[in-house]
């Protein structure tokens, strides 16, 4: 293999392609989908899905460009596939993408087939059949999302095993399990599972060989010696991985890309995190370095190529889903954390990953430092140096909370302290035991909507739909506790509907949309002979998510203070103001905005925030275990659901007007209302939610970038993070870009195409965000630190 030539000009060229990339449709997947479903009609669904991935990997367009690594989601740079088996309605109604004439008739056939078969249609029908209720009213009112808008990707695969032994070894394992099965009714589904795993894993190995063949063909035609050697290097690497074990650092990176991209091809979605990937790569890097085959600079260069490839993984599932997710793919890499025996797990590659992202400053992959007091000071300093760039990375997670959280959830199923110490970020801010936990996805609940319903006797004032029960006319409530009871009753309706949809959706996924490839790379599934939707993994988390919790709590605080404590106005006057979107009621709006708010470390006020989240947790648990029968925890984060829900939520007693984005995160402050400084904010956030009970808690802090341009500023930021963790806080992340720059970027996007900001649990190009999210980020309180 040739030597690695560090070419920073090439990196800048490739980065420019990422920045300028425009999404485009690739129809090859739908062509193959139609062929395979017709050819294998009547076969078990898991076999149909396996044959489909096999055909896609055998026929999809492949190419080799200027990257040192190969493997792409679709057939050209910037392209994405359609997934009509999940939801195809958006394709009918949106005109964002031009449809070629020769594809329009084919799409009509596709619509006709999936109109009665996609997950969304089936979800509506099954929910109604089982629960005698109409899920549309909850979705259309903005109380919950449906959950089938797009495939779910939240998981971490067992890259350590796959890189060390190769897929050939896992194929042999599945073949052995298949050969040992007794033929009986109990094992019938296991036969199909193992056959599907073998089909798909063999297809991945063959897929890699296609790249080796292409590289050798191009090399034979190449006259330039340097380019010829580069192609031969690609051929050598792809002959080896992912079928056989990786022998060096470069092969490990290429193997990961094949494994990771194939998971996206099987079912593309947000949240295919890579766990402690730097620590997976560490032994390969150390071996190469000891043998004099690689330098830190060369390793960082390879990581940059790897990261650039991750930025080309994309999807689109319609305008509404884009509002919820803002295109984030959440390919998070966790850094730091603990070893199984409780030592600092940070490796040299973790540090090189920080270096690579410092130079690139791109949205993917998001980085998360799993923080504890054994981290080396120089590593923490380097992490804060990346924060200073303004791209919102890394986020900081409390390693001890993560360990306790996993023990709380999974010790009952055999998880040990050694397992729990390897808890990592799974998705954007959710957490799970690396490579041992599968996620089953649920809808997201807009907690703030329960305030609206309590004010309007269960009727959504935006749509006129009677969503919840009639809890009484709010004007007649005698005191705050009576109002709170109505709020809790409405909240129970929304969370219960979400939990019911969670179970219905996963019932459908397990039957119609199994994921044998992903299952084969999560511990437990091959041993048990089960797909992860059927409970194959050792542990199964439930990602039913809460958004708008702070908006609900702040609304309740305003009502308690202004209506019941001070008598500044009554409920009737408040509702008039809300109905008018505060037009003509500016005094009431001002009073609402200035009412007590979360984020100022006032114990009496924060008790309401805690009460809301405690009740939301208890209601979640009323519905029992998740679909596969394991104990589940709710998540509390926003992605960009706060913008989606904000458009469906009227004016609130917080002083927020109709249609404006709700508060980001789960314990962030409503923009402009955290007036007591960052220390008060982080103390409030750390104590607002039981971070062990929940599976995620999410805090954004916006900092004045000027304060970080000194040693004292850096020290103060580290002290803030450390203090937050010592208070029991779970998650904290920072935006460090001035409002003036953000406003200019909104007004003149052509001048700021490369501007990356932190949104919620992810970073994104600011100019590509919906204006509702842009405005929300601009309006966040900008804090200074004591230096």
XYZ file of C-alpha atoms in Angstrom:
787
model
C 0.000 0.000 0.000
C 1.274 3.471 -0.862
C 2.173 6.085 1.701
C -0.475 8.530 2.858
C 0.045 11.945 1.325
C -1.508 14.717 3.397
C -3.240 17.062 0.951
C -5.016 19.881 2.749
C -5.989 21.550 -0.514
C -7.961 18.433 -1.387
C -9.656 18.540 2.022
C -10.757 22.118 1.374
C -12.071 21.161 -2.066
C -14.076 18.272 -0.626
C -15.356 20.454 2.197
C -16.538 22.979 -0.369
C -18.542 20.241 -2.070
C -20.249 19.438 1.232
C -21.074 23.091 1.902
C -22.479 23.645 -1.602
C -24.308 20.314 -1.778
C -27.921 20.366 -2.921
C -30.166 17.404 -2.204
C -31.371 15.432 -5.192
C -33.601 12.388 -5.622
C -32.204 9.027 -6.696
C -34.927 6.640 -7.905
C -32.861 3.461 -8.119
C -33.990 2.220 -4.731
C -37.691 2.462 -5.624
C -37.040 0.655 -8.919
C -35.407 -2.248 -7.101
C -37.996 -2.177 -4.304
C -40.805 -2.697 -6.809
C -38.949 -5.540 -8.532
C -38.131 -7.452 -5.349
C -41.542 -7.087 -3.695
C -43.160 -8.444 -6.859
C -40.637 -11.257 -7.347
C -40.752 -12.469 -3.727
C -44.445 -11.880 -3.038
C -45.674 -14.432 -0.513
C -42.291 -14.906 1.151
C -41.855 -13.979 4.833
C -41.360 -10.241 5.188
C -37.901 -10.627 6.685
C -36.782 -12.613 3.639
C -38.270 -10.021 1.274
C -36.371 -7.290 3.096
C -33.157 -9.317 2.978
C -33.509 -10.038 -0.734
C -34.188 -6.373 -1.323
C -30.999 -5.206 0.425
C -29.083 -7.939 -1.390
C -30.348 -6.699 -4.775
C -29.749 -3.061 -3.904
C -26.135 -3.686 -2.892
C -25.562 -5.785 -6.009
C -27.005 -3.246 -8.443
C -26.799 0.234 -6.948
C -24.628 2.688 -8.809
C -21.163 2.954 -7.283
C -18.363 5.372 -8.030
C -14.882 6.333 -6.892
C -13.966 10.000 -6.595
C -11.263 11.996 -4.801
C -11.889 10.467 -1.377
C -9.546 7.914 0.162
C -12.607 5.900 1.170
C -15.528 4.521 -0.812
C -19.183 3.778 -0.202
C -22.116 6.138 -0.606
C -25.744 6.159 0.399
C -27.073 6.763 -3.108
C -25.722 6.753 -6.642
C -24.146 10.212 -6.694
C -22.899 12.891 -4.330
C -25.749 14.706 -2.574
C -28.398 12.185 -3.607
C -30.867 10.386 -1.362
C -33.293 7.508 -1.765
C -37.041 7.297 -1.239
C -38.525 5.029 1.463
C -42.210 4.728 0.457
C -42.740 1.719 2.719
C -42.671 4.156 5.636
C -44.488 7.215 4.355
C -44.991 8.357 0.784
C -47.693 11.027 1.032
C -45.147 13.838 1.040
C -43.914 12.776 -2.405
C -47.401 13.379 -3.798
C -47.787 16.870 -2.424
C -44.343 18.519 -2.445
C -42.703 20.146 -5.432
C -39.270 20.785 -3.915
C -37.708 18.173 -6.199
C -38.200 17.957 -9.926
C -39.584 14.588 -11.042
C -38.329 13.396 -14.445
C -41.102 12.683 -16.957
C -40.064 9.056 -17.313
C -40.504 8.566 -13.559
C -43.969 10.085 -13.136
C -45.869 7.027 -14.364
C -43.686 4.772 -12.236
C -44.434 6.918 -9.186
C -48.160 6.561 -9.807
C -47.698 2.780 -9.678
C -45.649 3.174 -6.502
C -48.384 5.292 -4.893
C -51.051 2.764 -5.849
C -49.070 -0.040 -4.217
C -48.132 1.739 -0.972
C -51.379 3.683 -0.436
C -52.730 0.753 1.582
C -49.445 -0.696 2.738
C -47.051 1.926 4.115
C -46.343 2.135 7.834
C -48.259 5.395 8.264
C -51.488 4.054 6.755
C -51.225 0.834 8.700
C -50.474 2.738 11.896
C -53.660 4.795 11.610
C -55.795 1.744 10.903
C -54.255 -0.471 13.588
C -54.456 2.244 16.250
C -58.157 2.648 15.537
C -58.775 -1.108 15.555
C -56.991 -1.743 18.842
C -57.710 1.396 20.856
C -61.032 2.490 19.270
C -59.584 5.966 18.899
C -58.522 8.234 16.057
C -54.811 9.080 16.158
C -55.270 11.883 13.615
C -56.741 14.245 16.203
C -53.601 14.056 18.344
C -51.309 14.532 15.368
C -53.246 17.267 13.564
C -53.586 19.330 16.744
C -49.842 19.188 17.353
C -50.132 17.204 20.582
C -47.986 14.328 19.347
C -46.169 13.259 16.196
C -47.175 10.098 14.397
C -43.784 8.419 14.645
C -43.893 6.753 11.228
C -42.885 9.867 9.276
C -39.463 8.328 8.658
C -37.450 5.211 9.511
C -35.735 5.150 12.852
C -31.981 4.824 12.999
C -31.187 5.177 16.687
C -28.624 2.520 17.582
C -24.929 1.756 18.032
C -23.566 -1.293 16.260
C -20.869 -3.673 17.482
C -18.090 -2.153 15.397
C -15.415 -3.551 17.682
C -16.406 -7.130 16.899
C -17.062 -6.519 13.209
C -13.727 -4.763 12.653
C -11.737 -7.322 14.603
C -13.200 -10.496 13.108
C -14.934 -9.347 9.917
C -18.395 -10.114 8.600
C -17.274 -13.531 7.348
C -16.935 -14.593 10.970
C -20.414 -13.341 11.851
C -21.818 -15.121 8.785
C -20.248 -18.354 10.030
C -21.791 -17.744 13.450
C -25.252 -17.325 11.914
C -24.784 -20.390 9.692
C -23.800 -22.453 12.728
C -26.870 -21.270 14.637
C -29.071 -22.095 11.661
C -27.628 -25.599 11.334
C -28.270 -26.312 15.014
C -31.952 -25.365 14.939
C -34.468 -28.108 15.563
C -37.281 -28.001 13.030
C -40.383 -27.093 14.988
C -43.008 -24.394 15.228
C -41.178 -22.534 17.982
C -38.112 -22.078 15.784
C -39.908 -21.173 12.567
C -39.175 -17.443 12.815
C -35.561 -18.183 13.796
C -34.991 -20.039 10.527
C -36.136 -16.966 8.616
C -34.082 -14.625 10.793
C -30.809 -16.505 10.334
C -31.387 -16.897 6.596
C -32.026 -13.157 6.305
C -28.885 -12.316 8.290
C -26.741 -14.573 6.100
C -28.214 -13.125 2.887
C -27.596 -9.548 3.971
C -24.114 -9.957 5.435
C -22.924 -11.841 2.368
C -24.372 -9.061 0.246
C -22.307 -6.472 2.126
C -19.097 -8.436 1.511
C -19.962 -8.717 -2.193
C -20.751 -4.998 -2.264
C -17.232 -4.213 -1.036
C -15.794 -6.473 -3.737
C -17.622 -4.422 -6.352
C -15.566 -1.421 -5.254
C -12.373 -3.470 -5.399
C -13.229 -4.548 -8.951
C -14.005 -0.974 -9.978
C -10.806 0.355 -8.410
C -8.690 -2.240 -10.205
C -10.425 -1.503 -13.514
C -9.825 2.242 -13.152
C -6.225 1.635 -12.077
C -5.565 -0.366 -15.223
C -6.717 2.607 -17.283
C -4.952 5.281 -15.192
C -1.736 6.822 -16.594
C -0.846 9.002 -13.595
C 1.309 6.851 -11.234
C 0.089 8.600 -8.092
C -3.592 8.206 -8.983
C -3.006 4.593 -10.077
C -1.474 3.781 -6.682
C -4.381 5.471 -4.894
C -6.826 3.241 -6.785
C -4.782 0.131 -6.068
C -4.776 1.074 -2.382
C -8.577 1.281 -2.432
C -8.728 -2.112 -4.131
C -6.441 -3.689 -1.530
C -8.441 -2.251 1.371
C -11.837 -3.251 -0.008
C -10.673 -6.787 -0.783
C -9.963 -7.106 2.935
C -12.832 -5.334 4.681
C -15.503 -5.674 5.857
C -15.438 -9.409 5.070
C -12.195 -10.075 6.902
C -10.835 -8.322 9.972
C -9.164 -4.922 9.650
C -5.352 -5.077 9.779
C -4.571 -1.375 10.110
C -6.021 2.059 10.807
C -7.056 2.781 7.225
C -8.828 -0.545 6.860
C -10.619 0.035 10.161
C -11.974 3.380 8.923
C -13.067 1.887 5.603
C -14.697 -1.088 7.329
C -16.648 1.260 9.561
C -17.892 3.250 6.568
C -19.138 0.104 4.832
C -20.839 -1.176 7.986
C -22.298 2.206 8.896
C -23.525 3.064 5.397
C -25.150 -0.345 4.978
C -27.208 0.245 8.129
C -28.394 3.466 6.509
C -29.167 1.629 3.258
C -31.217 -0.979 5.093
C -33.233 1.754 6.788
C -31.964 5.303 6.599
C -32.843 7.475 9.561
C -31.574 9.823 12.203
C -29.471 8.400 14.998
C -26.985 5.833 13.719
C -24.415 6.826 16.299
C -21.009 5.151 16.353
C -20.459 4.853 20.089
C -16.867 5.175 21.284
C -15.573 4.915 17.724
C -12.190 6.484 18.446
C -11.583 3.804 21.053
C -12.584 1.143 18.516
C -9.963 2.576 16.142
C -7.341 3.001 18.876
C -5.555 -0.394 18.692
C -5.223 -0.165 14.900
C -3.755 3.308 15.166
C -1.342 2.350 17.945
C -0.161 -0.714 15.999
C 0.485 1.369 12.861
C 2.240 4.064 14.854
C 4.478 1.569 16.652
C 5.455 0.079 13.298
C 6.257 3.520 11.876
C 3.443 3.305 9.326
C 1.435 6.338 10.415
C 1.875 9.694 12.140
C -0.729 11.654 14.098
C -0.969 14.112 11.186
C -1.644 11.304 8.705
C -4.208 9.693 10.998
C -6.011 13.027 11.390
C -5.994 13.394 7.606
C -7.646 9.992 7.221
C -10.237 10.931 9.836
C -11.075 14.075 7.854
C -11.785 12.004 4.749
C -13.909 9.705 6.885
C -15.880 12.617 8.371
C -16.416 14.225 4.982
C -18.013 10.989 3.796
C -20.364 11.032 6.794
C -21.561 14.492 5.757
C -22.865 13.098 2.477
C -25.342 10.783 4.222
C -28.724 12.477 4.002
C -32.454 11.928 3.698
C -35.657 13.862 3.186
C -39.157 12.849 4.247
C -41.186 15.945 3.516
C -41.555 19.460 4.889
C -43.144 18.498 8.218
C -40.440 15.995 9.036
C -37.799 18.492 8.005
C -39.283 20.905 10.556
C -38.971 18.208 13.214
C -35.450 17.103 12.356
C -33.764 19.816 10.265
C -31.960 17.159 8.227
C -29.832 15.994 11.158
C -28.437 12.473 10.856
C -27.008 12.331 14.425
C -24.007 10.151 13.622
C -22.611 10.940 17.061
C -19.196 9.797 18.230
C -18.701 9.548 21.997
C -15.312 10.498 23.443
C -13.852 9.914 26.886
C -16.037 7.958 29.273
C -15.009 5.050 31.450
C -13.435 1.696 30.774
C -15.362 -1.282 32.095
C -13.268 -1.211 35.281
C -13.839 2.505 35.862
C -10.656 4.057 34.494
C -10.478 6.906 31.999
C -11.156 5.341 28.592
C -9.912 8.268 26.527
C -7.514 7.238 23.793
C -5.205 9.127 21.484
C -7.645 8.754 18.600
C -10.289 10.534 20.701
C -7.943 13.502 20.723
C -7.280 13.207 16.977
C -11.035 13.219 16.363
C -11.234 16.583 18.124
C -8.386 17.816 15.912
C -10.088 16.629 12.734
C -13.378 18.309 13.600
C -11.557 21.479 14.684
C -10.104 21.743 11.171
C -13.254 20.715 9.279
C -16.016 22.400 11.332
C -18.835 20.485 9.657
C -22.170 19.305 11.119
C -21.324 15.600 11.023
C -20.267 13.706 12.998
C -21.507 15.326 16.212
C -19.067 14.814 19.086
C -19.941 14.118 22.702
C -17.465 14.166 25.568
C -18.604 11.734 28.252
C -17.249 13.799 31.130
C -15.809 12.662 34.462
C -13.171 13.879 36.876
C -10.536 11.431 35.603
C -10.308 13.074 32.170
C -6.860 14.510 31.458
C -6.839 18.333 31.683
C -5.217 18.645 28.259
C -8.056 16.635 26.692
C -10.686 18.857 28.325
C -8.762 21.932 27.137
C -8.792 20.602 23.589
C -12.534 19.941 23.800
C -13.153 23.524 24.950
C -10.931 24.770 22.126
C -13.422 23.139 19.737
C -16.337 24.771 21.586
C -14.720 28.146 20.871
C -15.136 27.617 17.119
C -18.873 28.151 17.569
C -19.971 24.909 15.869
C -21.576 23.695 19.095
C -19.305 20.705 19.596
C -18.630 18.807 21.637
C -21.612 18.372 23.902
C -20.738 17.252 27.429
C -22.452 14.291 29.080
C -22.127 13.253 32.741
C -20.463 9.821 32.751
C -21.708 8.967 36.256
C -25.321 9.820 35.399
C -25.071 7.725 32.239
C -23.783 4.761 34.239
C -26.528 5.056 36.863
C -29.169 5.517 34.164
C -28.252 2.285 32.386
C -28.091 0.332 35.620
C -31.508 1.669 36.573
C -32.948 0.485 33.252
C -31.044 -2.708 32.494
C -29.663 -4.245 35.693
C -32.973 -6.084 35.948
C -32.054 -7.822 32.675
C -28.521 -8.738 33.673
C -26.531 -5.562 32.962
C -23.549 -5.138 35.272
C -21.658 -2.043 36.378
C -19.030 -2.990 33.802
C -21.658 -2.890 31.051
C -23.149 0.367 32.304
C -19.807 2.177 32.325
C -19.784 1.796 28.532
C -22.947 3.827 28.118
C -22.588 6.218 25.216
C -24.639 8.704 23.242
C -27.075 6.908 20.989
C -28.592 9.310 18.464
C -28.248 12.978 19.362
C -28.573 13.063 23.183
C -30.183 9.733 24.107
C -27.923 7.166 25.740
C -27.513 3.404 25.712
C -24.999 0.678 26.512
C -22.746 0.552 23.487
C -23.588 -2.199 20.946
C -25.911 -3.976 23.396
C -29.010 -1.774 23.255
C -31.613 -1.428 20.519
C -34.022 1.476 20.340
C -37.684 1.161 19.469
C -38.990 4.529 18.433
C -42.109 6.268 19.685
C -43.797 9.561 18.888
C -42.871 12.918 20.412
C -45.257 14.653 22.826
C -45.801 18.410 22.939
C -46.259 18.971 26.691
C -47.178 22.628 26.123
C -50.292 21.569 24.206
C -51.712 20.199 27.479
C -51.784 23.775 28.823
C -53.841 24.899 25.832
C -56.230 21.994 26.284
C -56.622 22.726 29.993
C -57.461 26.361 29.162
C -60.028 25.357 26.534
C -61.764 22.398 28.162
C -59.973 19.773 26.075
C -60.532 21.491 22.730
C -57.572 22.554 20.621
C -58.119 26.281 19.914
C -56.048 26.085 16.726
C -58.051 23.372 14.925
C -61.284 23.264 16.897
C -60.757 19.527 17.479
C -61.902 18.067 20.784
C -58.634 16.339 21.599
C -58.861 15.689 25.310
C -61.672 15.177 27.817
C -63.785 18.053 29.070
C -61.966 18.978 32.262
C -64.149 22.012 32.933
C -64.201 25.647 31.937
C -60.898 27.116 33.104
C -62.672 30.342 34.139
C -64.397 28.347 36.889
C -61.292 26.811 38.457
C -61.058 27.973 42.061
C -57.297 27.789 42.488
C -54.038 26.801 40.810
C -54.215 23.194 41.966
C -57.535 22.763 40.176
C -55.997 24.179 37.010
C -52.953 21.935 37.392
C -55.202 18.891 37.765
C -56.848 19.744 34.446
C -53.414 20.177 32.850
C -52.254 16.803 34.147
C -55.426 15.121 32.929
C -54.886 16.502 29.419
C -51.209 15.571 29.508
C -52.154 12.026 30.431
C -54.298 11.795 27.308
C -51.412 12.864 25.036
C -48.749 10.679 26.609
C -51.077 7.680 26.673
C -51.859 8.165 22.972
C -48.128 8.393 22.249
C -47.397 5.197 24.167
C -50.203 3.432 22.337
C -48.816 4.592 18.997
C -45.342 3.527 20.101
C -46.601 -0.030 20.591
C -48.712 -0.072 17.433
C -45.863 1.242 15.312
C -43.392 -1.293 16.653
C -45.920 -4.069 16.117
C -45.946 -3.038 12.445
C -42.175 -2.587 12.185
C -41.581 -6.051 13.584
C -43.958 -7.589 11.058
C -43.341 -5.563 7.902
C -40.025 -3.721 8.305
C -37.535 -5.994 10.082
C -33.829 -5.045 10.131
C -31.792 -8.278 10.110
C -28.545 -6.520 9.143
C -28.718 -4.061 12.021
C -29.842 -6.841 14.351
C -26.838 -9.000 13.453
C -24.513 -6.247 14.675
C -26.243 -5.642 18.028
C -25.347 -8.069 20.784
C -27.980 -10.667 21.617
C -29.846 -10.965 18.333
C -27.793 -13.745 16.751
C -27.649 -15.597 20.064
C -31.442 -15.390 20.402
C -32.314 -15.733 16.724
C -34.467 -12.619 16.837
C -34.685 -9.321 15.024
C -34.317 -6.304 17.321
C -37.966 -5.346 16.741
C -38.823 -8.726 18.335
C -36.558 -8.192 21.334
C -33.387 -9.707 19.933
C -30.952 -7.293 21.562
C -29.836 -7.681 25.170
C -31.529 -4.402 26.112
C -34.253 -2.367 24.418
C -34.782 1.328 25.031
C -37.956 3.240 24.251
C -37.560 6.603 22.528
C -40.894 8.266 23.231
C -39.836 11.874 23.550
C -41.081 14.985 25.334
C -40.771 18.503 23.927
C -42.167 21.794 25.204
C -41.793 20.911 28.885
C -40.333 24.274 29.868
C -43.057 26.099 27.906
C -45.658 24.174 29.860
C -43.945 24.861 33.201
C -43.467 28.556 32.436
C -47.129 28.807 31.404
C -48.165 27.229 34.689
C -45.871 29.583 36.619
C -47.467 32.590 34.914
C -50.974 31.368 35.634
C -50.129 30.623 39.251
C -48.480 33.992 39.807
C -50.649 36.345 37.756
C -54.101 34.756 38.017
C -54.201 33.007 41.362
C -51.549 34.720 43.506
C -51.646 38.341 42.374
C -54.995 38.553 40.613
C -53.428 40.713 37.880
C -56.102 39.385 35.511
C -58.432 36.406 35.392
C -58.509 33.364 33.118
C -61.176 34.934 30.902
C -58.953 37.944 30.202
C -55.947 35.696 29.644
C -57.857 33.638 27.073
C -58.965 36.785 25.262
C -55.339 37.857 25.057
C -54.244 34.454 23.821
C -57.043 34.312 21.238
C -55.933 37.721 19.942
C -52.287 36.602 19.865
C -51.730 39.432 22.394
C -52.704 42.060 19.793
C -54.313 44.814 21.838
C -53.317 42.975 25.019
C -49.672 44.028 25.161
C -49.811 44.701 28.923
C -50.951 41.135 29.592
C -48.206 39.853 27.283
C -45.608 41.884 29.157
C -46.843 40.607 32.501
C -46.749 37.028 31.174
C -43.255 37.412 29.792
C -41.982 38.920 33.046
C -43.651 36.287 35.226
C -41.412 33.736 37.001
C -39.490 31.543 34.603
C -37.340 28.431 34.649
C -33.603 29.025 34.586
C -33.117 31.555 37.380
C -32.479 29.125 40.249
C -35.559 30.088 42.241
C -36.485 26.987 44.217
C -40.244 27.600 44.279
C -40.324 28.120 40.498
C -38.105 25.179 39.651
C -40.395 22.958 41.725
C -43.070 23.422 39.049
C -40.652 22.359 36.312
C -39.733 19.263 38.298
C -43.395 18.531 38.979
C -44.267 18.673 35.271
C -41.463 16.298 34.328
C -42.168 13.980 37.281
C -45.831 13.719 36.295
C -44.877 13.169 32.651
C -42.573 10.341 33.759
C -45.229 8.742 35.972
C -47.832 8.871 33.194
C -45.349 7.213 30.829
C -44.857 4.362 33.289
C -48.609 3.813 33.673
C -48.600 2.177 30.248
C -46.126 -0.436 31.405
C -43.168 -1.918 29.567
C -42.315 -1.285 25.951
C -43.343 -3.405 22.961
C -40.738 -6.108 23.590
C -41.604 -6.251 27.288
C -38.681 -4.344 28.765
C -38.698 -1.388 31.127
C -38.664 1.869 29.202
C -37.778 5.458 29.967
C -39.015 8.614 28.255
C -36.583 10.961 26.544
C -36.656 14.728 26.955
C -35.080 16.675 24.098
C -36.202 18.831 21.217
C -34.244 18.178 18.004
C -36.227 20.803 16.069
C -39.608 19.492 17.212
C -39.908 22.740 19.149
C -40.179 24.573 15.836
C -42.632 22.056 14.357
C -44.844 22.093 17.458
C -44.495 25.868 17.748
C -46.232 26.278 14.405
C -49.166 24.222 15.715
C -49.398 25.882 19.136
C -51.182 29.138 19.849
C -50.026 32.007 22.037
C -49.043 30.810 25.507
C -49.170 32.342 28.981
C -45.361 32.556 28.778
C -45.745 35.679 26.633
C -44.748 33.732 23.500
C -46.868 34.504 20.436
C -48.624 32.009 18.180
C -46.504 30.045 15.726
C -43.165 30.916 17.313
C -40.825 28.032 18.076
C -41.164 26.596 21.567
C -38.172 26.471 23.902
C -35.344 24.246 22.707
C -33.966 21.283 24.604
C -35.760 20.049 27.699
C -34.225 22.189 30.444
C -33.026 25.165 28.407
C -34.459 28.565 29.261
C -37.103 30.341 27.216
C -35.111 32.877 25.164
C -34.422 36.064 27.069
C -35.921 34.948 30.377
C -32.867 33.539 32.173
C -31.731 36.724 33.839
C -29.559 35.503 36.725
C -26.554 34.354 34.725
C -25.204 31.029 33.490
C -24.532 29.574 36.938
C -28.172 29.998 37.924
C -29.226 28.484 34.609
C -27.089 25.358 34.931
C -28.112 24.823 38.572
C -31.763 25.115 37.543
C -31.243 22.694 34.667
C -29.357 20.171 36.774
C -32.190 19.980 39.276
C -35.199 20.256 36.976
C -35.415 16.623 35.837
C -34.414 13.293 37.327
C -31.705 12.531 34.770
C -31.370 8.925 35.924
C -35.088 8.260 35.527
C -35.186 9.856 32.070
C -33.135 8.554 29.184
C -32.024 12.022 28.112
C -32.079 15.582 29.385
C -30.923 18.421 27.198
C -29.526 21.903 27.972
C -28.385 24.572 25.513
C -26.387 27.563 26.741
C -25.522 30.517 24.519
C -22.253 32.273 25.418
C -20.749 35.578 24.396
C -17.884 34.424 22.148
C -15.591 37.239 23.288
C -15.309 35.812 26.794
C -13.604 32.661 25.538
C -10.687 34.494 23.962
C -8.619 34.348 27.128
C -7.179 31.744 29.464
C -9.485 32.960 32.218
C -12.511 32.605 29.958
C -11.549 29.049 29.099
C -11.005 28.212 32.758
C -14.394 29.697 33.632
C -16.127 27.600 31.002
C -14.464 24.420 32.274
C -15.506 25.383 35.805
C -19.094 25.862 34.597
C -19.128 22.404 32.986
C -17.537 20.819 36.026
C -19.974 22.520 38.384
C -22.934 21.416 36.269
C -21.731 17.806 36.373
C -21.134 17.942 40.125
C -24.724 19.198 40.540
C -25.873 15.995 38.828
C -26.528 17.629 35.468
C -26.668 15.247 32.540
C -26.105 17.182 29.314
C -24.829 20.636 28.378
C -23.783 22.213 25.084
C -22.881 25.697 23.918
C -23.510 28.159 21.129
C -20.712 30.732 20.880
C -21.650 32.857 17.872
C -22.808 36.424 18.307
C -26.369 37.431 17.496
C -25.037 40.043 15.058
C -23.321 37.375 12.945
C -26.439 35.195 13.047
C -28.660 38.084 11.965
C -26.318 38.914 9.109
C -26.266 35.261 8.052
C -30.054 35.206 7.949
C -30.149 38.382 5.888
C -27.195 37.489 3.628
C -26.947 33.670 3.517
C -24.636 33.774 0.507
C -21.914 35.227 2.744
C -22.218 32.584 5.487
C -22.660 29.258 3.695
C -20.138 27.552 5.987
C -21.593 28.861 9.276
C -22.345 25.900 11.570
C -24.361 26.393 14.762
C -25.757 24.241 17.536
C -29.515 23.787 17.196
C -30.574 21.261 19.798
C -28.845 17.886 20.068
C -27.126 18.545 16.780
C -25.250 21.110 14.717
C -26.274 22.335 11.266
C -25.482 24.862 8.589
C -27.303 27.948 9.847
C -28.355 29.182 6.412
C -30.069 25.865 5.633
C -32.261 25.948 8.744
C -35.930 26.931 8.701
C -36.356 30.584 9.661
C -38.292 29.609 12.794
C -35.215 27.822 14.113
C -32.926 30.628 12.974
C -34.982 33.166 14.926
C -35.084 30.955 18.020
C -31.290 30.612 18.052
C -30.836 34.347 17.563
C -33.185 35.116 20.460
C -31.523 32.855 23.023
C -30.045 34.668 25.996
C -26.351 35.379 25.467
C -24.455 34.805 28.714
C -21.113 36.022 29.950
C -18.884 34.189 32.399
C -17.086 35.507 35.441
C -13.432 35.715 34.427
